[in-house]
mmCIF file of C-alpha atoms in Angstrom:
data_model
loop_
_atom_site.group_PDB
_atom_site.id
_atom_site.type_symbol
_atom_site.label_atom_id
_atom_site.label_comp_id
_atom_site.label_asym_id
_atom_site.label_seq_id
_atom_site.Cartn_x
_atom_site.Cartn_y
_atom_site.Cartn_z
ATOM 1 C CA MET G 1 -10.299 10.908 -19.617
ATOM 2 C CA ASN G 2 -9.632 13.306 -16.623
ATOM 3 C CA ARG G 3 -13.546 12.455 -15.828
ATOM 4 C CA ALA G 4 -14.499 12.582 -12.844
ATOM 5 C CA MET G 5 -15.162 9.322 -10.960
ATOM 6 C CA THR G 6 -18.302 7.707 -9.138
ATOM 7 C CA GLY G 7 -17.177 7.153 -5.158
ATOM 8 C CA GLN G 8 -18.030 3.753 -6.238
ATOM 9 C CA GLN G 9 -15.324 4.050 -9.193
ATOM 10 C CA LEU G 10 -13.285 5.304 -7.199
ATOM 11 C CA THR G 11 -13.999 3.076 -4.245
ATOM 12 C CA SER G 12 -13.938 0.247 -6.499
ATOM 13 C CA LEU G 13 -10.102 1.171 -8.033
ATOM 14 C CA TYR G 14 -8.853 1.691 -4.540
ATOM 15 C CA LEU G 15 -9.520 -1.545 -3.720
ATOM 16 C CA ASP G 16 -8.036 -2.530 -6.832
ATOM 17 C CA TYR G 17 -4.623 -0.706 -5.777
ATOM 18 C CA LEU G 18 -4.903 -2.864 -2.706
ATOM 19 C CA ASP G 19 -5.260 -6.052 -4.243
ATOM 20 C CA CYS G 20 -2.222 -5.365 -6.334
ATOM 21 C CA LEU G 21 -0.398 -4.316 -3.735
ATOM 22 C CA ASN G 22 -1.295 -7.911 -1.908
ATOM 23 C CA ARG G 23 -0.253 -9.611 -4.878
ATOM 24 C CA ARG G 24 2.672 -8.357 -5.759
ATOM 25 C CA GLU G 25 2.061 -7.089 -9.208
ATOM 26 C CA TRP G 26 4.670 -4.240 -9.683
ATOM 27 C CA ARG G 27 3.716 -4.493 -13.396
ATOM 28 C CA TYR G 28 0.471 -3.551 -13.010
ATOM 29 C CA LEU G 29 1.206 -0.634 -10.232
ATOM 30 C CA GLY G 30 0.988 2.221 -12.770
ATOM 31 C CA SER G 31 -2.337 1.743 -13.833
ATOM 32 C CA PHE G 32 -2.817 2.802 -9.883
ATOM 33 C CA VAL G 33 -0.074 4.718 -9.671
ATOM 34 C CA SER G 34 1.054 7.458 -11.135
ATOM 35 C CA MET G 35 4.892 8.300 -12.169
ATOM 36 C CA ALA G 36 5.141 11.642 -10.651
ATOM 37 C CA VAL G 37 3.826 10.003 -7.040
ATOM 38 C CA VAL G 38 4.165 12.057 -4.021
ATOM 39 C CA HIS G 39 4.702 9.980 -0.300
ATOM 40 C CA ASN G 40 4.214 12.783 2.832
ATOM 41 C CA GLY G 41 5.688 15.674 0.780
ATOM 42 C CA ARG G 42 8.911 13.790 -0.411
ATOM 43 C CA HIS G 43 8.222 13.595 -4.610
ATOM 44 C CA ILE G 44 9.344 9.832 -4.833
ATOM 45 C CA GLY G 45 7.475 8.841 -8.817
ATOM 46 C CA LEU G 46 6.605 5.811 -9.383
ATOM 47 C CA ALA G 47 9.753 3.840 -9.613
ATOM 48 C CA GLY G 48 10.222 6.049 -6.145
ATOM 49 C CA TYR G 49 6.773 4.668 -4.797
ATOM 50 C CA GLN G 50 7.514 1.228 -5.756
ATOM 51 C CA ASP G 51 11.036 0.648 -4.061
ATOM 52 C CA MET G 52 9.779 1.322 -1.342
ATOM 53 C CA LEU G 53 6.583 -1.034 -1.732
ATOM 54 C CA GLN G 54 9.251 -4.209 -3.163
ATOM 55 C CA GLY G 55 11.306 -2.366 0.727
ATOM 56 C CA ASP G 56 8.010 -2.989 2.479
ATOM 57 C CA TYR G 57 7.612 -6.992 1.102
ATOM 58 C CA ARG G 58 11.374 -6.873 1.900
ATOM 59 C CA ALA G 59 11.064 -5.921 5.579
ATOM 60 C CA ILE G 60 7.924 -8.256 5.851
ATOM 61 C CA PRO G 61 7.552 -10.757 4.224
ATOM 62 C CA ASP G 62 4.459 -11.991 5.623
ATOM 63 C CA LEU G 63 2.513 -8.035 4.432
ATOM 64 C CA HIS G 64 -1.452 -7.614 3.347
ATOM 65 C CA PHE G 65 -3.495 -5.030 3.377
ATOM 66 C CA THR G 66 -6.667 -5.213 4.847
ATOM 67 C CA PRO G 67 -8.782 -2.330 4.216
ATOM 68 C CA GLU G 68 -11.185 -1.837 7.758
ATOM 69 C CA LEU G 69 -12.628 1.823 7.024
ATOM 70 C CA LEU G 70 -12.858 3.348 4.074
ATOM 71 C CA THR G 71 -14.096 7.025 2.957
ATOM 72 C CA VAL G 72 -14.710 8.155 -1.066
ATOM 73 C CA GLY G 73 -14.361 11.360 -1.467
ATOM 74 C CA PRO G 74 -15.005 13.526 -5.139
ATOM 75 C CA LYS G 75 -10.752 12.856 -5.714
ATOM 76 C CA ALA G 76 -9.249 10.991 -3.320
ATOM 77 C CA VAL G 77 -10.180 8.020 -0.752
ATOM 78 C CA ALA G 78 -9.508 7.700 3.146
ATOM 79 C CA CYS G 79 -8.724 4.566 4.538
ATOM 80 C CA ARG G 80 -8.400 2.473 7.747
ATOM 81 C CA LEU G 81 -5.885 -0.426 6.872
ATOM 82 C CA VAL G 82 -4.682 -2.866 9.160
ATOM 83 C CA PHE G 83 -1.701 -5.073 9.304
ATOM 84 C CA ASP G 84 -0.726 -8.221 11.338
ATOM 85 C CA CYS G 85 1.828 -9.249 10.382
ATOM 86 C CA MET G 86 5.919 -9.980 11.656
ATOM 87 C CA PRO G 87 8.908 -7.411 10.427
ATOM 88 C CA VAL G 88 11.464 -9.553 10.471
ATOM 89 C CA GLY G 89 14.202 -6.990 11.970
ATOM 90 C CA ILE G 90 14.116 -3.289 12.601
ATOM 91 C CA PHE G 91 10.151 -2.500 11.751
ATOM 92 C CA LEU G 92 10.073 1.891 12.298
ATOM 93 C CA ASP G 93 13.011 1.867 14.254
ATOM 94 C CA LEU G 94 11.509 -0.702 16.326
ATOM 95 C CA PRO G 95 13.410 -4.402 17.482
ATOM 96 C CA VAL G 96 10.593 -6.390 16.320
ATOM 97 C CA TYR G 97 13.094 -9.075 14.805
ATOM 98 C CA GLY G 98 9.862 -11.672 13.801
ATOM 99 C CA ARG G 99 7.403 -11.014 16.431
ATOM 100 C CA ARG G 100 3.540 -10.770 15.648
ATOM 101 C CA VAL G 101 2.284 -7.228 15.636
ATOM 102 C CA ARG G 102 -0.536 -6.211 14.346
ATOM 103 C CA PHE G 103 -1.575 -1.710 14.514
ATOM 104 C CA HIS G 104 -3.155 0.197 11.749
ATOM 105 C CA GLU G 105 -2.216 3.034 9.326
ATOM 106 C CA HIS G 106 -4.236 5.663 8.477
ATOM 107 C CA ALA G 107 -4.020 7.345 4.596
ATOM 108 C CA PHE G 108 -5.213 10.308 2.515
ATOM 109 C CA TYR G 109 -5.241 9.498 -1.440
ATOM 110 C CA GLY G 110 -5.482 12.551 -3.666
ATOM 111 C CA PHE G 111 -6.524 11.487 -7.093
ATOM 112 C CA GLU G 112 -5.653 12.922 -10.679
ATOM 113 C CA ASN G 113 -6.146 11.080 -14.847
ATOM 114 C CA ASN G 114 -7.800 8.395 -11.640
ATOM 115 C CA ARG G 115 -4.458 7.364 -10.656
ATOM 116 C CA ILE G 116 -2.677 7.758 -6.605
ATOM 117 C CA ALA G 117 -0.764 11.419 -7.203
ATOM 118 C CA GLU G 118 0.125 11.552 -3.159
ATOM 119 C CA VAL G 119 -0.330 9.996 -0.544
ATOM 120 C CA TRP G 120 -0.666 11.507 2.865
ATOM 121 C CA SER G 121 0.146 8.356 5.589
ATOM 122 C CA ILE G 122 0.650 7.906 8.849
ATOM 123 C CA ILE G 123 1.626 4.512 10.434
ATOM 124 C CA ASP G 124 -0.067 3.877 14.310
ATOM 125 C CA HIS G 125 3.586 3.643 15.127
ATOM 126 C CA ALA G 126 2.568 3.548 19.072
ATOM 127 C CA ALA G 127 0.535 0.983 19.187
ATOM 128 C CA ILE G 128 3.415 -1.891 17.636
ATOM 129 C CA ALA G 129 6.313 0.009 20.527
ATOM 130 C CA ALA G 130 3.289 -0.704 23.597
ATOM 131 C CA GLN G 131 3.097 -4.566 22.035
ATOM 132 C CA LEU G 132 6.876 -4.587 21.943
ATOM 133 C CA ALA G 133 7.441 -3.981 26.140
ATOM 134 C CA GLY G 134 3.807 -6.171 26.002
ATOM 135 C CA PRO G 135 4.540 -9.883 27.211
ATOM 136 C CA VAL G 136 5.947 -12.364 24.682
ATOM 137 C CA MET J 1 -34.596 11.971 12.820
ATOM 138 C CA ASN J 2 -31.789 8.988 11.705
ATOM 139 C CA ARG J 3 -32.358 10.331 8.328
ATOM 140 C CA ALA J 4 -28.942 9.947 6.323
ATOM 141 C CA MET J 5 -27.359 13.173 5.739
ATOM 142 C CA THR J 6 -25.608 14.035 2.364
ATOM 143 C CA GLY J 7 -22.157 14.751 2.420
ATOM 144 C CA GLN J 8 -22.707 18.392 2.582
ATOM 145 C CA GLN J 9 -23.993 18.472 5.557
ATOM 146 C CA LEU J 10 -21.656 15.925 7.041
ATOM 147 C CA THR J 11 -18.827 17.921 6.267
ATOM 148 C CA SER J 12 -20.835 21.251 7.289
ATOM 149 C CA LEU J 13 -21.399 19.340 10.862
ATOM 150 C CA TYR J 14 -17.596 17.829 11.291
ATOM 151 C CA LEU J 15 -16.824 21.412 9.762
ATOM 152 C CA ASP J 16 -19.116 22.582 13.035
ATOM 153 C CA TYR J 17 -17.631 19.797 15.511
ATOM 154 C CA LEU J 18 -14.361 21.677 15.386
ATOM 155 C CA ASP J 19 -15.639 24.780 15.775
ATOM 156 C CA CYS J 20 -16.984 24.082 19.010
ATOM 157 C CA LEU J 21 -13.638 22.405 19.585
ATOM 158 C CA ASN J 22 -11.890 25.325 18.962
ATOM 159 C CA ARG J 23 -14.133 27.762 20.379
ATOM 160 C CA ARG J 24 -13.626 25.209 23.487
ATOM 161 C CA GLU J 25 -17.784 25.520 24.110
ATOM 162 C CA TRP J 26 -18.020 22.319 26.344
ATOM 163 C CA ARG J 27 -21.438 22.794 26.673
ATOM 164 C CA TYR J 28 -21.993 22.608 22.783
ATOM 165 C CA LEU J 29 -19.992 19.432 22.429
ATOM 166 C CA GLY J 30 -22.995 17.337 23.093
ATOM 167 C CA SER J 31 -24.060 18.433 20.279
ATOM 168 C CA PHE J 32 -21.993 17.126 18.248
ATOM 169 C CA VAL J 33 -20.735 13.752 19.879
ATOM 170 C CA SER J 34 -22.878 10.572 20.975
ATOM 171 C CA MET J 35 -22.801 10.125 24.803
ATOM 172 C CA ALA J 36 -21.818 6.710 24.381
ATOM 173 C CA VAL J 37 -19.152 7.478 22.429
ATOM 174 C CA VAL J 38 -16.057 5.648 21.518
ATOM 175 C CA HIS J 39 -12.097 6.259 20.510
ATOM 176 C CA ASN J 40 -10.076 4.681 19.942
ATOM 177 C CA GLY J 41 -11.791 0.916 21.114
ATOM 178 C CA ARG J 42 -12.410 2.921 24.519
ATOM 179 C CA HIS J 43 -15.892 3.395 25.643
ATOM 180 C CA ILE J 44 -15.005 6.943 27.373
ATOM 181 C CA GLY J 45 -18.289 8.688 27.133
ATOM 182 C CA LEU J 46 -20.110 12.242 26.059
ATOM 183 C CA ALA J 47 -18.295 13.198 29.219
ATOM 184 C CA GLY J 48 -14.302 11.194 28.707
ATOM 185 C CA TYR J 49 -15.318 12.838 25.081
ATOM 186 C CA GLN J 50 -15.068 15.799 26.934
ATOM 187 C CA ASP J 51 -13.002 15.553 30.304
ATOM 188 C CA MET J 52 -9.606 14.215 26.643
ATOM 189 C CA LEU J 53 -10.420 17.802 25.211
ATOM 190 C CA GLN J 54 -9.675 19.669 28.270
ATOM 191 C CA GLY J 55 -7.130 17.729 29.104
ATOM 192 C CA ASP J 56 -5.833 18.095 25.689
ATOM 193 C CA TYR J 57 -6.213 21.890 26.482
ATOM 194 C CA ARG J 58 -3.978 21.571 28.819
ATOM 195 C CA ALA J 59 -1.581 20.074 28.028
ATOM 196 C CA ILE J 60 -1.569 23.032 24.667
ATOM 197 C CA PRO J 61 -2.835 26.154 25.546
ATOM 198 C CA ASP J 62 -2.916 27.283 22.639
ATOM 199 C CA LEU J 63 -4.160 24.361 20.601
ATOM 200 C CA HIS J 64 -6.205 24.451 17.642
ATOM 201 C CA PHE J 65 -7.868 21.979 14.971
ATOM 202 C CA THR J 66 -7.145 22.428 11.709
ATOM 203 C CA PRO J 67 -8.238 20.393 8.167
ATOM 204 C CA GLU J 68 -6.425 20.098 5.998
ATOM 205 C CA LEU J 69 -8.451 17.610 3.582
ATOM 206 C CA LEU J 70 -11.332 15.468 3.970
ATOM 207 C CA THR J 71 -13.659 13.142 2.678
ATOM 208 C CA VAL J 72 -16.710 11.831 3.023
ATOM 209 C CA GLY J 73 -18.471 8.639 2.933
ATOM 210 C CA PRO J 74 -22.522 7.611 3.888
ATOM 211 C CA LYS J 75 -21.928 7.724 8.191
ATOM 212 C CA ALA J 76 -18.090 8.113 8.230
ATOM 213 C CA VAL J 77 -15.137 11.451 7.816
ATOM 214 C CA ALA J 78 -12.126 11.620 7.508
ATOM 215 C CA CYS J 79 -9.811 13.914 8.157
ATOM 216 C CA ARG J 80 -6.216 15.136 8.107
ATOM 217 C CA LEU J 81 -6.102 17.354 10.694
ATOM 218 C CA VAL J 82 -2.819 20.517 11.506
ATOM 219 C CA PHE J 83 -1.655 21.202 14.369
ATOM 220 C CA ASP J 84 1.242 23.726 14.685
ATOM 221 C CA CYS J 85 1.249 24.801 18.877
ATOM 222 C CA MET J 86 3.734 24.296 21.571
ATOM 223 C CA PRO J 87 3.049 22.249 24.234
ATOM 224 C CA VAL J 88 3.884 22.544 27.913
ATOM 225 C CA GLY J 89 5.585 20.122 29.628
ATOM 226 C CA ILE J 90 6.190 15.975 28.021
ATOM 227 C CA PHE J 91 3.941 15.528 25.052
ATOM 228 C CA LEU J 92 2.806 11.837 24.397
ATOM 229 C CA ASP J 93 5.762 10.933 25.698
ATOM 230 C CA LEU J 94 8.054 13.202 24.129
ATOM 231 C CA PRO J 95 9.883 15.938 26.242
ATOM 232 C CA VAL J 96 8.968 18.756 24.239
ATOM 233 C CA TYR J 97 8.549 21.960 27.306
ATOM 234 C CA GLY J 98 6.547 24.147 25.145
ATOM 235 C CA ARG J 99 8.602 23.737 21.706
ATOM 236 C CA ARG J 100 7.103 25.012 19.020
ATOM 237 C CA VAL J 101 5.663 21.586 17.050
ATOM 238 C CA ARG J 102 3.541 21.087 14.149
ATOM 239 C CA PHE J 103 2.112 17.463 13.245
ATOM 240 C CA HIS J 104 -0.742 15.960 11.103
ATOM 241 C CA GLU J 105 -2.956 13.344 12.758
ATOM 242 C CA HIS J 106 -5.325 11.004 10.492
ATOM 243 C CA ALA J 107 -8.568 11.225 12.063
ATOM 244 C CA PHE J 108 -11.843 9.152 10.942
ATOM 245 C CA TYR J 109 -15.715 9.648 12.229
ATOM 246 C CA GLY J 110 -17.937 7.075 12.818
ATOM 247 C CA PHE J 111 -21.696 9.020 12.244
ATOM 248 C CA GLU J 112 -24.955 7.274 14.297
ATOM 249 C CA ASN J 113 -28.232 9.838 14.064
ATOM 250 C CA ASN J 114 -25.893 12.721 13.656
ATOM 251 C CA ARG J 115 -23.542 12.571 16.177
ATOM 252 C CA ILE J 116 -20.127 11.183 16.493
ATOM 253 C CA ALA J 117 -20.309 7.839 18.104
ATOM 254 C CA GLU J 118 -17.122 6.576 17.123
ATOM 255 C CA VAL J 119 -13.256 7.803 16.279
ATOM 256 C CA TRP J 120 -10.039 6.771 15.031
ATOM 257 C CA SER J 121 -7.290 9.041 15.274
ATOM 258 C CA ILE J 122 -3.455 8.730 14.493
ATOM 259 C CA ILE J 123 -1.140 11.230 15.586
ATOM 260 C CA ASP J 124 1.963 11.329 13.498
ATOM 261 C CA HIS J 125 3.953 11.296 16.967
ATOM 262 C CA ALA J 126 7.145 10.309 14.675
ATOM 263 C CA ALA J 127 7.305 13.836 13.243
ATOM 264 C CA ILE J 128 7.131 15.403 16.814
ATOM 265 C CA ALA J 129 9.800 13.232 17.913
ATOM 266 C CA ALA J 130 12.170 14.511 14.838
ATOM 267 C CA GLN J 131 11.588 17.845 15.156
ATOM 268 C CA LEU J 132 12.808 17.834 18.768
ATOM 269 C CA ALA J 133 15.870 15.602 17.527
ATOM 270 C CA GLY J 134 16.201 18.877 15.033
ATOM 271 C CA PRO J 135 18.545 21.467 15.572
ATOM 272 C CA VAL J 136 16.229 24.325 18.475
#
């Protein structure tokens, strides 16, 4: 079952993964994410990955993953995600405290055996800081 | 000349673009970048794009663009770039002042007529801040 997926299959798989996150269907997360997943160089594994996501939802109860741009390589997906949400407290070291912020994440996903095996993610921290510095 | 490029052609074109930047061959920049290029939502055009890059080289004399991950869509490229360099002064509001820092940029490039027409870029600002906070 280690056959290479087509770009269309990988796109579809990735969008199903986002749907799984948005529905918070954690019992299906292992269908999309490898047991040995690595996130930004940290070997957190599937359980650690789920903990991270559940922590994100506690910090941002109205969190929703929306893909804006998508490019697909043979075994990789890159996605520009947009978030429009209200983190309840301090988020990424910034005192958001329930204000509405809009920001992007640029994430690369390496796939192995049709599951996400490694994620490299950067969030646009400066955009959030700029919104907090601006008028309420 | 608006024929769709193959993924391989687009990859090759993008790597030639990085080579153009790394060689600072500004006279060729227009071969890769559209006259009407948009960068992070700002309509800066080719001249503004060149100004931005030349400013980057003044801020970081040893700047070098190294692609680490690359995914290619029909008319788009996404690249995780790594930088290992010594910005001379304040860089992205951080007091680097010649210290060596290593950080990544995640950039998406939309192509039109075989030229970069739009760029969406996020730099890992937090990684630089963390290095400055650490031991010298």
